[in-house]
Tab-separated table of C-alpha atoms in Angstrom:
chain	number	residue	atom	x	y	z
A	93	MET	CA	-20.081	-132.318	-86.334
A	94	LYS	CA	-22.590	-132.218	-89.120
A	95	GLU	CA	-26.383	-133.203	-88.812
A	96	ASN	CA	-25.871	-136.295	-90.915
A	97	VAL	CA	-23.169	-137.738	-88.526
A	98	LEU	CA	-25.415	-137.017	-85.726
A	99	ASP	CA	-28.119	-138.974	-87.509
A	100	VAL	CA	-25.676	-141.974	-87.779
A	101	LEU	CA	-25.070	-141.846	-83.924
A	102	MET	CA	-28.674	-141.562	-83.126
A	103	PHE	CA	-29.479	-144.574	-85.370
A	104	LEU	CA	-26.768	-146.500	-83.399
A	105	PHE	CA	-28.078	-145.432	-80.072
A	106	GLU	CA	-31.651	-146.019	-80.905
A	107	ASN	CA	-31.123	-149.354	-82.335
A	108	TYR	CA	-28.297	-150.825	-80.280
A	109	LEU	CA	-28.047	-149.040	-77.029
A	110	TYR	CA	-31.717	-148.923	-76.036
A	111	ASP	CA	-32.566	-152.365	-77.443
A	112	GLU	CA	-29.624	-154.209	-75.780
A	113	PRO	CA	-29.296	-156.877	-78.378
A	114	GLU	CA	-28.493	-160.377	-77.097
A	115	GLU	CA	-25.163	-160.248	-78.840
A	116	THR	CA	-22.897	-157.266	-79.570
A	117	PRO	CA	-22.597	-156.826	-83.227
A	118	ASP	CA	-19.222	-156.324	-84.792
A	119	ARG	CA	-18.353	-153.154	-86.675
A	120	ASP	CA	-18.939	-154.804	-90.036
A	121	SER	CA	-22.434	-155.650	-89.245
A	122	LEU	CA	-23.222	-152.182	-87.841
A	123	GLU	CA	-21.828	-150.640	-91.061
A	124	GLU	CA	-23.926	-152.863	-93.184
A	125	ASN	CA	-27.081	-152.039	-91.268
A	126	LEU	CA	-26.125	-148.214	-91.643
A	127	HIS	CA	-25.786	-148.615	-95.237
A	128	GLN	CA	-29.094	-150.475	-95.601
A	129	ALA	CA	-30.509	-147.467	-93.483
A	130	GLY	CA	-29.195	-145.150	-96.292
A	131	PHE	CA	-26.160	-143.619	-94.709
A	132	THR	CA	-23.075	-142.857	-96.798
A	133	ASN	CA	-19.497	-144.099	-96.295
A	134	ALA	CA	-18.317	-140.730	-95.305
A	135	GLU	CA	-21.058	-140.306	-92.678
A	136	ILE	CA	-20.518	-143.651	-91.176
A	137	ASP	CA	-16.697	-143.306	-91.145
A	138	LYS	CA	-16.975	-140.009	-89.432
A	139	ALA	CA	-19.419	-141.294	-86.844
A	140	PHE	CA	-17.091	-144.192	-86.065
A	141	ASN	CA	-14.184	-141.998	-85.751
A	142	TRP	CA	-15.991	-139.745	-83.308
A	143	LEU	CA	-16.910	-142.734	-81.164
A	144	ASP	CA	-13.391	-144.065	-81.235
A	145	ALA	CA	-11.936	-140.649	-80.146
A	146	THR	CA	-14.388	-140.383	-77.616
A	147	ALA	CA	-13.709	-143.769	-76.230
A	148	THR	CA	-9.877	-143.117	-76.407
A	149	ARG	CA	-10.209	-139.679	-74.442
A	150	SER	CA	-12.272	-141.222	-71.741
A	151	SER	CA	-10.203	-144.338	-71.055
A	152	GLY	CA	-6.856	-142.882	-71.672
A	153	SER	CA	-6.678	-139.428	-70.364
A	154	GLY	CA	-8.167	-140.050	-66.984
A	155	ARG	CA	-9.582	-136.463	-67.002
A	156	GLY	CA	-13.102	-137.345	-66.269
A	157	SER	CA	-12.141	-139.720	-63.563
A	158	ALA	CA	-11.345	-137.179	-60.927
A	159	THR	CA	-14.896	-136.211	-60.441
A	160	THR	CA	-15.889	-139.807	-60.221
A	161	ARG	CA	-12.999	-140.337	-57.491
A	162	ALA	CA	-14.248	-137.273	-55.647
A	163	ARG	CA	-17.885	-138.411	-55.598
A	164	ALA	CA	-16.872	-141.805	-54.337
A	165	THR	CA	-14.491	-140.710	-51.520
A	166	SER	CA	-16.303	-137.590	-50.339
A	167	THR	CA	-18.569	-137.803	-47.295
A	168	PRO	CA	-22.231	-138.009	-48.222
A	169	PRO	CA	-24.409	-134.952	-47.466
A	170	PRO	CA	-26.103	-135.112	-44.007
A	171	SER	CA	-29.507	-136.493	-43.996
A	172	ARG	CA	-32.447	-134.011	-43.527
A	173	TRP	CA	-34.513	-136.489	-41.579
């Protein structure tokens, strides 16, 4: 992934993840804001493709959920007190 795509992702995280807007903007609004910030169509498309692929992998494969299940069902460590 190139630096410019990372810049797009950082912009999205800084402006939409941390601020937690009252309403969730749609993709078109996000793209417009990214264009206004100076990002190109190619950079924006690559960033959205990466986000889409990441969301698909995490929700569709179930690979990451084994660790979560193990933590949820394992016995907690004994208290030191």
